Steps between C-alpha positions, in 0.01 A plus 500: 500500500836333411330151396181423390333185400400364148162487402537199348725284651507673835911521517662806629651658187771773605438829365779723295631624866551139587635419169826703549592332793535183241690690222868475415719708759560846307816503496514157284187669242798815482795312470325297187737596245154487211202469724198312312238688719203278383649178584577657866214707595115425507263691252384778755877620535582536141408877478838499746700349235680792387601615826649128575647511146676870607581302813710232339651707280604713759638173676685480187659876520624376831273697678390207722812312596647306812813617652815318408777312656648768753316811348275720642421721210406515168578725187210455313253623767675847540451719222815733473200759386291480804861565733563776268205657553459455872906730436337800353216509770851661660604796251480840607590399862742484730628119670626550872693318700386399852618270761244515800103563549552877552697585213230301270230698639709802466580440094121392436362835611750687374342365144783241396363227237697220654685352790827334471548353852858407615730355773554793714893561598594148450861410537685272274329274194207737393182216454135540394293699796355284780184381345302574859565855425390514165190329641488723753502860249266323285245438761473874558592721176254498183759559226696235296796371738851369277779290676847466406694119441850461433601477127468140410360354743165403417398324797492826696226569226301240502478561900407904444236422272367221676480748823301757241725771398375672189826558348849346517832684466767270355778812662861486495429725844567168687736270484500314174407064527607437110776688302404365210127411487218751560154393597271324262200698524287376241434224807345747710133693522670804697611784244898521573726801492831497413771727457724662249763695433527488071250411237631201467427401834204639512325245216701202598300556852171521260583199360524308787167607620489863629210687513710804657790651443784713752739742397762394816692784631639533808495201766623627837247712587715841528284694290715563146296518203777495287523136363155513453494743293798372319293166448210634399651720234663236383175272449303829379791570230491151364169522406476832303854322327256198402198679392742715232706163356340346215334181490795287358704606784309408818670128430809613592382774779342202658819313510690749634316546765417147548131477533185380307447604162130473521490748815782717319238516238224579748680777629582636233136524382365616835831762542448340819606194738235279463388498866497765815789694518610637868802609673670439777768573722578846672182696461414663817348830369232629350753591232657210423192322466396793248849435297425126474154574321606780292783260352284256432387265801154352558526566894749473830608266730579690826760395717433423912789765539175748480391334872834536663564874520289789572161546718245463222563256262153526387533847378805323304316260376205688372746739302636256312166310433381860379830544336404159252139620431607881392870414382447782252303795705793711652196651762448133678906447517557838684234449707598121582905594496398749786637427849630196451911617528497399822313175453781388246777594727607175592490357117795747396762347303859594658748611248715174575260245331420777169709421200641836412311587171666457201715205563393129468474533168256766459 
């Protein structure tokens, strides 16, 4: 029974169940910045006063907040751990890019850790996909699905993670909403990726947030590896110069290249960056995803390029996802490099868009 009657007097007395119904609303016991739980609760909850004490100081952390003015996030509630975390759930894979249904039920059986679902063919500005489509692919693949918004503009993020995405790429792929201001993404729960071409780039993008990290190569889709192997060399050969300076001159190394001492510290320590390391840009073999690895990478991202030519863009798909798990076993590359000349046909570079080697500055 929920009320039962004195013996004495023969008043209903309300029972503990009851009881809460009368007590402060929670969220004033939290926000109590030194919560005197004796004077607040009766005598039978007072074995709970540590967990309300843990409570209010938690309220005190920030951990219970309102939102404020015109924002619709808040710092303190996402741990830059946790995002980093849910990052390395994706090394030793390989990130493809799909635009429709098919091609995302194509890339999850071919074994791919992660979706990144984009605009298919669209003409002028290059926007954040259609968020009915990333609804759609999420609906009816079982892997983690990653969007991409413009640089910037952190509205288009607020809407991808509000529609559920499990990652956000911050990519200079489409067009770019801020020259000078990159996404604060400290402000969101969604681990972001961002790209890179230098160290320096790569921990200023840390800084600001992100949990992931792209080596940018080539943007246009034709298939050239080059750049991004030029990049990532050049991030790769940074590091191994760090980890042999001496302690007194990481000051200056860090001003050079213009980033974070404490994180030019960290990576020095780790002989690492200090999150998930892939690449991107131009891989569209087996191969190339093996190079990548071998010089250093944490996993691929795979172009949509794969989709466009060829009959079997599975078998494609699966050789480069076998590529990233046996980068270093020269049996599973020949077997996965197999039959696929035809397949890569159409993602030849002509000899008008190569840079002849040797000039440029090499």
């Amino acid at each position: 029974m929920l009320i039962e009657t004195s013996r004495t007097n023969k008043t209903p007395t309300a029972t503990p169940l009851l009881f809460l119904l009368r007590l402060p609303p929670l969220q004033a016991i939290y926000q109590t910045p030194k919560l005197k739980v004796r004077n607040t609760l009766p005598r039978w909850l007072l074995p709970l006063k540590h967990f309300h004490k843990h409570l209010a100081a938690m309220a005190e952390d920030g951990a219970v907040t309102l939102y404020k003015a015109t924002s619709i996030t808040d710092a303190k509630k996402n741990s830059f751990s946790i995002k980093a975390g849910l990052a390395q759930m994706l090394r030793g894979g390989a990130i493809v890019e799909v635009s429709t249904l098919s091609q995302a039920k194509i890339a999850e059986e071919a074994g791919a850790c992660c979706l990144v679902i984009t605009e298919p063919n669209r003409q002028g500005i290059s926007r954040m996909p259609d968020p009915s489509i990333i609804k759609q692919i999420k609906r009816c693949v079982l892997i983690p699905v990653m969007a991409r918004s413009r640089v910037g503009h952190f509205v288009e993020a607020q809407i991808l993670e509000r529609v559920g995405v499990d990652y956000i790429d911050e990519s200079e792929v489409l067009a770019i909403a801020d020259e000078d201001n990159f996404i604060n993404k400290h402000n969101f729960g969604c681990p972001f990726v961002c790209g890179c071409k230098n160290l320096g780039d790569a921990l200023r993008r840390v800084r600001e947030g992100a949990a992931m990290i792209r080596t940018q190569g080539d943007l246009l889709g034709t298939g050239n590896i080059t750049e991004t192997v030029k990049n990532v060399r050049s991030v790769m050969g940074e590091i191994r110069i760090l980890n042999n300076m001496d302690e007194d001159e990481v000051f200056a190394f860090s001003k050079e290249i213009a980033a974070p001492y404490d994180l030019v510290a960290q990576t020095k320590q780790m002989g690492r960056l200090p999150v998930v390391h892939f690449a991107a840009g131009g891989i569209v073999t087996p191969a190339d995803a093996a190079l990548m690895m071998q010089l250093g990478c944490d996993g691929v991202f795979v172009g949509s390029e794969v989709f466009d030519n060829g009959s079997d863009p599975y078998k494609r798909v699966q050789g480069i996802v076998e590529a990233v798990r046996h980068y270093n076993d020269p049996h599973v590359l020949v077997e996965n490099s197999c039959g696929l000349e035809e397949e890569m046909a159409g993602l030849n570079v002509s000899e008008e868009t190569m840079e002849p080697f040797g000039e440029g500055g090499a």
